[in-house]
PDB file of C-alpha atoms and ligand atoms in Angstrom:
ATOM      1  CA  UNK A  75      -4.250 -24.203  65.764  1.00 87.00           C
ATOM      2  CA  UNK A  76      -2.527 -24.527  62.269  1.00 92.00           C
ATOM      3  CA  UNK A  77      -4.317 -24.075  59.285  1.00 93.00           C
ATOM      4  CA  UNK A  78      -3.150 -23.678  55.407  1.00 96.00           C
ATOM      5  CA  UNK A  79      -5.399 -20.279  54.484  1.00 96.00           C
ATOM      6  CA  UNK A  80      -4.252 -20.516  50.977  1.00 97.00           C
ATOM      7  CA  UNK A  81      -2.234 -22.163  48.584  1.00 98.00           C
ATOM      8  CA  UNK A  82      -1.084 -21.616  44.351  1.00 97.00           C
ATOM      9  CA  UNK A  83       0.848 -22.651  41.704  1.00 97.00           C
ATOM     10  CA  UNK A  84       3.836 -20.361  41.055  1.00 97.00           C
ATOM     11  CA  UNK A  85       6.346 -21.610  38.823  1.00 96.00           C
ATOM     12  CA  UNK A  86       7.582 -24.728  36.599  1.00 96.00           C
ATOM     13  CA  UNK A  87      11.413 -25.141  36.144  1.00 95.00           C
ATOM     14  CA  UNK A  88      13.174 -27.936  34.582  1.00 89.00           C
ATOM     15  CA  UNK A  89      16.035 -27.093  35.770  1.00 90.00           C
ATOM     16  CA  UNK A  90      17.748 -25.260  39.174  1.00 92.00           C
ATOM     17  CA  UNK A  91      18.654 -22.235  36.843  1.00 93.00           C
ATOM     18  CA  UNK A  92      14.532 -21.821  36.123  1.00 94.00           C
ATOM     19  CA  UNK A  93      13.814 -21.720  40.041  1.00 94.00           C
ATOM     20  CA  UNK A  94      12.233 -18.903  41.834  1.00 95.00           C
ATOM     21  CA  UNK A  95      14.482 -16.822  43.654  1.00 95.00           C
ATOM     22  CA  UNK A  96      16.046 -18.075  46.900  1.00 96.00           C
ATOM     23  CA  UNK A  97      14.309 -16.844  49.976  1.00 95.00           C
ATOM     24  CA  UNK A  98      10.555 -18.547  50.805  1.00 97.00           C
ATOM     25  CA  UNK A  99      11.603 -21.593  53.346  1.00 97.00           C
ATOM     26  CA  UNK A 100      10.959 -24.427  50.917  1.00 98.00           C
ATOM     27  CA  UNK A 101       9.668 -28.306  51.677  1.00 98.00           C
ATOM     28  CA  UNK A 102      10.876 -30.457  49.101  1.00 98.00           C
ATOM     29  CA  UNK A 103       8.888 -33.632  48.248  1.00 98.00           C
ATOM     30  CA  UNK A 104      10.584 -36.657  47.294  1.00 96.00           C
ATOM     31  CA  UNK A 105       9.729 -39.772  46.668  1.00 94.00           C
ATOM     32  CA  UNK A 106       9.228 -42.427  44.215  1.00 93.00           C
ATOM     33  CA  UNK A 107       7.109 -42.268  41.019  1.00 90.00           C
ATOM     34  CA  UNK A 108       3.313 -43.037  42.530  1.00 93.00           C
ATOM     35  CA  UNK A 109       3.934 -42.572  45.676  1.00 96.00           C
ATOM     36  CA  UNK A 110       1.585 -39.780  46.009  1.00 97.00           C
ATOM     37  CA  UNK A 111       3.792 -36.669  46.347  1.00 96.00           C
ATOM     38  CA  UNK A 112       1.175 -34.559  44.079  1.00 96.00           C
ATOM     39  CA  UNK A 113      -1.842 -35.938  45.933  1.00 97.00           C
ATOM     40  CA  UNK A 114      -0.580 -35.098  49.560  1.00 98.00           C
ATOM     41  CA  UNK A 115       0.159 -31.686  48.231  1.00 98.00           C
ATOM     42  CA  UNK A 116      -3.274 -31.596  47.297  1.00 98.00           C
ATOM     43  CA  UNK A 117      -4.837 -33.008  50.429  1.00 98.00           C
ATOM     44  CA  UNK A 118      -2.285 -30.712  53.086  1.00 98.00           C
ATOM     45  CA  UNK A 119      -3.638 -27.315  50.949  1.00 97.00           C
ATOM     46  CA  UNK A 120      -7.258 -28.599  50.477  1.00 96.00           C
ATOM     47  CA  UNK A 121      -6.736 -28.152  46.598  1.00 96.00           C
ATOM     48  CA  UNK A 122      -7.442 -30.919  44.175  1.00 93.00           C
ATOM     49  CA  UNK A 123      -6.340 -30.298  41.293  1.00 94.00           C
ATOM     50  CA  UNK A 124      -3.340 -27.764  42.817  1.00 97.00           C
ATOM     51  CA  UNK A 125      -0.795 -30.070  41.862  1.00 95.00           C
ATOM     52  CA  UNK A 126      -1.475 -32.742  39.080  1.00 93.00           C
ATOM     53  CA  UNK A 127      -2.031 -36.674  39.968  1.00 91.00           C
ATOM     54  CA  UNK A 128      -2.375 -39.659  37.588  1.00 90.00           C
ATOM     55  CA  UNK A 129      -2.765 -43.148  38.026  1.00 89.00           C
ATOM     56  CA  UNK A 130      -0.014 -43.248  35.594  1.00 85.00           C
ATOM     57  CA  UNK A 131       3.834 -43.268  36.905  1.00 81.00           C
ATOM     58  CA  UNK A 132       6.184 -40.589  35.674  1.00 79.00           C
ATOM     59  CA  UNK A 133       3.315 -37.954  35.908  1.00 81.00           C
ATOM     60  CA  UNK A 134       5.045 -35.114  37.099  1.00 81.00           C
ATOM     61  CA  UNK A 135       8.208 -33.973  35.017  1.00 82.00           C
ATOM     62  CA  UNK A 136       9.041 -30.808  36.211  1.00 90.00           C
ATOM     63  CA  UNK A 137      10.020 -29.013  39.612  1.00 94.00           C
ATOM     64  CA  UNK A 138       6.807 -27.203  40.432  1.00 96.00           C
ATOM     65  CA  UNK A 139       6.950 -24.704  43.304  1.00 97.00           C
ATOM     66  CA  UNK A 140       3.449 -24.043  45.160  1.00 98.00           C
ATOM     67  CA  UNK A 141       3.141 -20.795  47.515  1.00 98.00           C
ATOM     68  CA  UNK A 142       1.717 -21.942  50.635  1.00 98.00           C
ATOM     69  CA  UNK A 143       0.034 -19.753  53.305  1.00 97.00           C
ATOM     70  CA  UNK A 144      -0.298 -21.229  57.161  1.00 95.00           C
ATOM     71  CA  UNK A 145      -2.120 -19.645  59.881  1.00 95.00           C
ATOM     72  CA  UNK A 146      -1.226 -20.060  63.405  1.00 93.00           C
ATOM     73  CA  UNK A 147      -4.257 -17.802  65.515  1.00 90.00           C
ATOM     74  CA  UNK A 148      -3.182 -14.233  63.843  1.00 91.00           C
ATOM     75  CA  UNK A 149       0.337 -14.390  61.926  1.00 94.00           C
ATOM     76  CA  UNK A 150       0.814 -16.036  58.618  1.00 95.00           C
ATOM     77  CA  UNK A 151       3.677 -18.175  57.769  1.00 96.00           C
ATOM     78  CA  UNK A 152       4.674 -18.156  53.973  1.00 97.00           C
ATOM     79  CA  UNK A 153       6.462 -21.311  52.861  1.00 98.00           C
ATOM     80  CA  UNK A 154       6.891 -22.968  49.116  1.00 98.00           C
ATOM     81  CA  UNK A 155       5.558 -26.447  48.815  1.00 98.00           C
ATOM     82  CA  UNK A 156       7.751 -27.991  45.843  1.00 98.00           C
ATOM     83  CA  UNK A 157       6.341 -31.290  44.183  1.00 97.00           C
ATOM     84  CA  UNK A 158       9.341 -33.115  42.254  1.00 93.00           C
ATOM     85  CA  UNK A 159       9.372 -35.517  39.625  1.00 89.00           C
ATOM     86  CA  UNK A 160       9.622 -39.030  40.975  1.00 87.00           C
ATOM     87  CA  UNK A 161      12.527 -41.371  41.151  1.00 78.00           C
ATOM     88  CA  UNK A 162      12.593 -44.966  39.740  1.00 69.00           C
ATOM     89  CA  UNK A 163       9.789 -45.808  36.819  1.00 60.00           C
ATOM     90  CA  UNK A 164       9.327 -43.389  33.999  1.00 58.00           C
ATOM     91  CA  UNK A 165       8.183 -43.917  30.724  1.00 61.00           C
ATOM     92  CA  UNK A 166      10.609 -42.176  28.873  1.00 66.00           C
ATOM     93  CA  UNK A 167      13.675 -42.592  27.353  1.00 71.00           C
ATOM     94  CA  UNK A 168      16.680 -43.410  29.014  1.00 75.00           C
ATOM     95  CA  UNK A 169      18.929 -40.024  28.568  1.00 76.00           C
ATOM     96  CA  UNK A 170      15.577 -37.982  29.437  1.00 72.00           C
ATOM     97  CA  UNK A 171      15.366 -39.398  32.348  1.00 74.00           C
ATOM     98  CA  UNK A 172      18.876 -39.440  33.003  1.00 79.00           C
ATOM     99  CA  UNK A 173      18.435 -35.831  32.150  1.00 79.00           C
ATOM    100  CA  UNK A 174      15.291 -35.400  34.638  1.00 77.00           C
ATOM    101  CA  UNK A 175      17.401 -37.184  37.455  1.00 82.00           C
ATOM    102  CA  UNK A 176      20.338 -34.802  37.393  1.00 85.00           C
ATOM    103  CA  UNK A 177      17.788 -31.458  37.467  1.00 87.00           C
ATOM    104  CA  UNK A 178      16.320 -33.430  40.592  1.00 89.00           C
ATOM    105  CA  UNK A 179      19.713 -34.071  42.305  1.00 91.00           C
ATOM    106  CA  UNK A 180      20.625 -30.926  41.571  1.00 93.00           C
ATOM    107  CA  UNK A 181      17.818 -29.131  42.678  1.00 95.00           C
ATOM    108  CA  UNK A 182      18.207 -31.194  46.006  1.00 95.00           C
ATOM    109  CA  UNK A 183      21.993 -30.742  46.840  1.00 95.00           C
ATOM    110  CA  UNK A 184      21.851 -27.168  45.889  1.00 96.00           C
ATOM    111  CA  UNK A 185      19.083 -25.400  46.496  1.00 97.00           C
ATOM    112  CA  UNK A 186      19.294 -23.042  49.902  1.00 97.00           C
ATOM    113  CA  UNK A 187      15.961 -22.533  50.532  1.00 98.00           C
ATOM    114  CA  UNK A 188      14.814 -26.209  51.336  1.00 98.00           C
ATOM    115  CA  UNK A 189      14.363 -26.655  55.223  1.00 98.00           C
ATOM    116  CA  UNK A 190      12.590 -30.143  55.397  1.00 98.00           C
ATOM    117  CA  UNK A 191      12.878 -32.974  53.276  1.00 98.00           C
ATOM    118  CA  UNK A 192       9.789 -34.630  53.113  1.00 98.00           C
ATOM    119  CA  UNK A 193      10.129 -38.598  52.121  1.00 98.00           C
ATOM    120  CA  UNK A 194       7.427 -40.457  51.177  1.00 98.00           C
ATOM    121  CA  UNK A 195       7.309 -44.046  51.570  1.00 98.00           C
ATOM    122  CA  UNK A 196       4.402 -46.341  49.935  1.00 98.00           C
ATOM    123  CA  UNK A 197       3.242 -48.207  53.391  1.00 98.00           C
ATOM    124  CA  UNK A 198       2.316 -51.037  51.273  1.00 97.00           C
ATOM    125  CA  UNK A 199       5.884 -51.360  50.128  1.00 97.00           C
ATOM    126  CA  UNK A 200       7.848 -50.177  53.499  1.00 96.00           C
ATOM    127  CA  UNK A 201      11.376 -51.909  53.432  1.00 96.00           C
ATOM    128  CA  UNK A 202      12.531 -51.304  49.696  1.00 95.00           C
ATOM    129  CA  UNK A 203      15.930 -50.638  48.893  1.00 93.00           C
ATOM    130  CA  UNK A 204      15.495 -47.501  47.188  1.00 91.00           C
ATOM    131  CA  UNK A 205      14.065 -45.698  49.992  1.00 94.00           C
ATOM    132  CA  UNK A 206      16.496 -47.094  52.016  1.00 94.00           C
ATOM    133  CA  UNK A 207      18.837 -45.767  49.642  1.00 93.00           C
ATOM    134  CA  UNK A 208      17.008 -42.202  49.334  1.00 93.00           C
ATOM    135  CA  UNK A 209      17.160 -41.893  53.140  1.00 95.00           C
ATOM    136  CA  UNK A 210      20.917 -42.733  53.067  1.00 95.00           C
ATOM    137  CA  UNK A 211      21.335 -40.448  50.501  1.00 93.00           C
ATOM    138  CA  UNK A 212      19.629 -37.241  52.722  1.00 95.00           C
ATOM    139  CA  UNK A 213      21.307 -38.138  55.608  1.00 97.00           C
ATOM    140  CA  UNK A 214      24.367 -37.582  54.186  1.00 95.00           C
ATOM    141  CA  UNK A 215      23.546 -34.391  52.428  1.00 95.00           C
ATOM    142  CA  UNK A 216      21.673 -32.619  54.631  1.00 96.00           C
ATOM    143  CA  UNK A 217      22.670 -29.531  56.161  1.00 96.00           C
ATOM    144  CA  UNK A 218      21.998 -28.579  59.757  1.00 96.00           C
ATOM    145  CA  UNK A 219      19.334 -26.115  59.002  1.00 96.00           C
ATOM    146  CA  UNK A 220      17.850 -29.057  57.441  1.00 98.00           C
ATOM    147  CA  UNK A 221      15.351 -31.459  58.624  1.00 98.00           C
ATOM    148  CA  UNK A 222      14.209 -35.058  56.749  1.00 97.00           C
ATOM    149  CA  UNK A 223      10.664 -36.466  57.491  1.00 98.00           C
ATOM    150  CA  UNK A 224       9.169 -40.223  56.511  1.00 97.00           C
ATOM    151  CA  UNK A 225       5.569 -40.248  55.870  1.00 98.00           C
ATOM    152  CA  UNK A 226       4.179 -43.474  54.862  1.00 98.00           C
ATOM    153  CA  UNK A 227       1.285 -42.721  52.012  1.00 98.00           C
ATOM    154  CA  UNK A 228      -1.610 -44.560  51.258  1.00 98.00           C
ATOM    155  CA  UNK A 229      -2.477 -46.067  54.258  1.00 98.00           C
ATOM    156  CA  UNK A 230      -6.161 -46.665  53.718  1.00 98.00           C
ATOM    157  CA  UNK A 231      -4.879 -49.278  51.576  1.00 98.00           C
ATOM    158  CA  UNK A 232      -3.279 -50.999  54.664  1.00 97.00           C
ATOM    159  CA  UNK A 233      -5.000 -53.883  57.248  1.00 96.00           C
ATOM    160  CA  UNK A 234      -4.293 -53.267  60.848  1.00 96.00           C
ATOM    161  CA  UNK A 235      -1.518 -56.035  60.902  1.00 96.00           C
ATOM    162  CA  UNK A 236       0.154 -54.221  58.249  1.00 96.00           C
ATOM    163  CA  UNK A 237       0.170 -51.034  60.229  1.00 96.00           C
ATOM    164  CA  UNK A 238       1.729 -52.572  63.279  1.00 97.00           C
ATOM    165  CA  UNK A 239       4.329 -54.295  61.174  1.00 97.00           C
ATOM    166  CA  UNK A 240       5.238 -50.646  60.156  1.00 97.00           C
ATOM    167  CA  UNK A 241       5.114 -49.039  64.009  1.00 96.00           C
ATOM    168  CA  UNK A 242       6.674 -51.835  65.025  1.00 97.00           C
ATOM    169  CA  UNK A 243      10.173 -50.686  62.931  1.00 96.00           C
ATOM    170  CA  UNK A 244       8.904 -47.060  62.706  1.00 95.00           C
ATOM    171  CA  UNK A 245       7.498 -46.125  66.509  1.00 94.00           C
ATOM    172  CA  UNK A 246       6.633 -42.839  65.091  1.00 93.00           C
ATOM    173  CA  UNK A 247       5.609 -43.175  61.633  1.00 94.00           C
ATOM    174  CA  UNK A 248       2.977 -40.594  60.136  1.00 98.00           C
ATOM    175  CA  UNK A 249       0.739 -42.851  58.374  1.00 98.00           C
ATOM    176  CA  UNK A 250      -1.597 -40.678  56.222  1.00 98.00           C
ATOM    177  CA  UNK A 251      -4.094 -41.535  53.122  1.00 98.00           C
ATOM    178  CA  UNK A 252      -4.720 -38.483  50.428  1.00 98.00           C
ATOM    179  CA  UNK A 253      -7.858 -40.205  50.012  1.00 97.00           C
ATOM    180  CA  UNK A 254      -9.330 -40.711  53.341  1.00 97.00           C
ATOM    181  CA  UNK A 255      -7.306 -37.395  54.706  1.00 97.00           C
ATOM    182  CA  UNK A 256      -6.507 -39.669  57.675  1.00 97.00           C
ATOM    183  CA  UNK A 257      -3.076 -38.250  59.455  1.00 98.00           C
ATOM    184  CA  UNK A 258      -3.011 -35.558  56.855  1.00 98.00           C
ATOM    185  CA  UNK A 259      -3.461 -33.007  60.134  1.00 97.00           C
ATOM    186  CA  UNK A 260      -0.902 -34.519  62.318  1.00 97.00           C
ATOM    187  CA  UNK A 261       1.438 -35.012  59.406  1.00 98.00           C
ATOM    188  CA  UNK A 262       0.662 -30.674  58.290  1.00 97.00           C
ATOM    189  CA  UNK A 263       1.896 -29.969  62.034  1.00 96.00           C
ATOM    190  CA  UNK A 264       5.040 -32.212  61.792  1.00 97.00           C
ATOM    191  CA  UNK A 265       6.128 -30.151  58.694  1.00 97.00           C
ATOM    192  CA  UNK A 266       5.177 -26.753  60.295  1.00 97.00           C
ATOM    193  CA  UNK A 267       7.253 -27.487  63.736  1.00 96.00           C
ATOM    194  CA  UNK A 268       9.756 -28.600  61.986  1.00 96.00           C
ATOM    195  CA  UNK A 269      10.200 -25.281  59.902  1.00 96.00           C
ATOM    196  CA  UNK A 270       9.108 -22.931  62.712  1.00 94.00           C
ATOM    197  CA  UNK A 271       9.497 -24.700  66.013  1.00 88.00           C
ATOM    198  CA  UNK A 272       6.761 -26.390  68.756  1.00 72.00           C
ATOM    199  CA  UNK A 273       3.215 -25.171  68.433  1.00 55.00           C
ATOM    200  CA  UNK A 274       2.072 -23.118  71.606  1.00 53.00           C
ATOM    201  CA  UNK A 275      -1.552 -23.771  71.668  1.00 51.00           C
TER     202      UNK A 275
HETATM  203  N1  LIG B 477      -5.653 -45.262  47.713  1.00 53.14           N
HETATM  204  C1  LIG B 477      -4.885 -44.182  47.647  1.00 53.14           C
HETATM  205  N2  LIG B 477      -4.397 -43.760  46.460  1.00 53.14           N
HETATM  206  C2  LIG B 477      -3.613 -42.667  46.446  1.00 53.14           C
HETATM  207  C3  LIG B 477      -3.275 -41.960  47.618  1.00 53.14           C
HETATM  208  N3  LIG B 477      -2.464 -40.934  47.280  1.00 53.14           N
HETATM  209  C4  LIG B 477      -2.316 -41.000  45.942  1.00 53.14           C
HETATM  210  N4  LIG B 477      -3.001 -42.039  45.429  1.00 53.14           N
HETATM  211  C5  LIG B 477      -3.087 -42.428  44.011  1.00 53.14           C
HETATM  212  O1  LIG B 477      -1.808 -42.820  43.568  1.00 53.14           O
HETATM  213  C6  LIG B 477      -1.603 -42.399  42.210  1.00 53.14           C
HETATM  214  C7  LIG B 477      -0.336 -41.563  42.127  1.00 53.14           C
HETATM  215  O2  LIG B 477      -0.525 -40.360  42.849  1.00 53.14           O
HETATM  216  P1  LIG B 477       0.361 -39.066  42.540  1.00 53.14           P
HETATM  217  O3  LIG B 477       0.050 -38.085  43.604  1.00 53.14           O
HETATM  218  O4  LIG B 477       0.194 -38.644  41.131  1.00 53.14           O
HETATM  219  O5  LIG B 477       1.827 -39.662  42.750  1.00 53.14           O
HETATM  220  P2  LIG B 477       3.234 -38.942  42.496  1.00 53.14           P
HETATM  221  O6  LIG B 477       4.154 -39.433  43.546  1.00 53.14           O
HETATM  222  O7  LIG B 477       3.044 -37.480  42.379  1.00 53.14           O
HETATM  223  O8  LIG B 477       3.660 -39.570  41.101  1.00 53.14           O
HETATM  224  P3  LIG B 477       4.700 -38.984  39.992  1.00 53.14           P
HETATM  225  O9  LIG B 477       4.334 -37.559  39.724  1.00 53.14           O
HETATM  226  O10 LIG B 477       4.461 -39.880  38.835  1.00 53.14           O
HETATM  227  O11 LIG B 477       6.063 -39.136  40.560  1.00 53.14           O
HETATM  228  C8  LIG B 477      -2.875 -41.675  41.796  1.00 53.14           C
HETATM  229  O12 LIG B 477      -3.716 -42.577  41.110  1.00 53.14           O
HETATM  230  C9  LIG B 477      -3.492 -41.261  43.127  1.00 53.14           C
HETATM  231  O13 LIG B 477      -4.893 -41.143  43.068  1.00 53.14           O
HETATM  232  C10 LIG B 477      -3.821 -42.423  48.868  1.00 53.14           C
HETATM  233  O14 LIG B 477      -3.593 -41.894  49.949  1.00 53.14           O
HETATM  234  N5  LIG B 477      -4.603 -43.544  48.823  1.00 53.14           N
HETATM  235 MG1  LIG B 478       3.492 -36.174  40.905  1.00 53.14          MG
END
């Protein structure tokens, strides 16, 4: 049985320079602005307010690195949980944003310590062209210690015809809701085989 025994906020950086020291194996949250990247944060460490959520688009502006504790029966796995800034809509101006896009990028084709990509797709939206383009993108980039994951957010928002619509293109899609903490479980012990391998119990 997996379990996250604790969870806190370490460190803001703008930029790849203001990280924390490589070493922790890192999962890396990407998606666009909205999507809920703060709020599954939340709901996978049983923190609300851990990582900051708004209604509002463009909420989080920073990389922001969380220090995440699992248990697995008696050992402890240490791993960083890092919530990104969101691509597409912001409401700022056009070279900050520019600016916040190349920290991201950055941060994403450099940093050693990130093990799984975690992409999050809005299931209400499932097909656009920027995720497309995002998944493209990670493909390409990804290193062979390196794993990507779709997880399709906000599915209590969903009817039952649009689930199978998704299932139907995506046999194995993690459908999870923040709100409802539906999936959030199953989607926990995707991320934690795919950093330290099958779960024996
Ligand atoms: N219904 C529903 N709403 C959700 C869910 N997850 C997040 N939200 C809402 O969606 C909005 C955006 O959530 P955030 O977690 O801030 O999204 P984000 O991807 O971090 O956004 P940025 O930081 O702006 O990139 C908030 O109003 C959340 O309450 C969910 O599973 N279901
Ligand atoms: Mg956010």
């Amino acid at each position: 049985m997996i379990k996250v025994k604790d969870a806190f906020f370490v460190k803001s950086a703008s930029s790849l320079e203001e990280t924390t020291p490589e070493g922790i194996s890192e999962v890396a949250f990407i998606g666009r602005s909205n999507v809920g990247k703060s709020s599954i944060i939340n709901a996978f460490t049983n923190k609300k307010g851990l990582a900051k959520s708004s209604s509002t688009p463009g909420k989080t502006r920073l990389i922001n690195f969380f220090n995440v504790l699992f248990t697995q029966e008696d050992k402890t796995f240490n791993v960083q949980f890092v919530d990104l800034p969101g691509f597409g809509y912001a409401r700022v101006s056009r070279s900050m944003k520019e600016e916040w896009q190349r920290n991201l990028t950055r941060y994403i084709e450099k940093r050693v310590s990130i093990r799984v990509f975690v992409h999050l797709i809005d299931s209400r939206h499932p097909f656009l062209e920027s995720d497309h383009d995002v998944h493209a993108y990670l493909e390409k980039l990804i290193r062979p210690d390196q794993k990507i994951l779709r997880i399709f957010t906000k599915s209590d928002k969903l009817k039952q015809s649009d689930v199978s619509v998704i299932k139907k293109h995506y046999p194995d899609a993690l459908l999870v809701s923040s709100s409802n903490k539906k999936g959030i479980d199953k989607a926990l012990h995707a991320i934690f085989e795919m950093l330290f391998g099958v779960e024996n119990d």
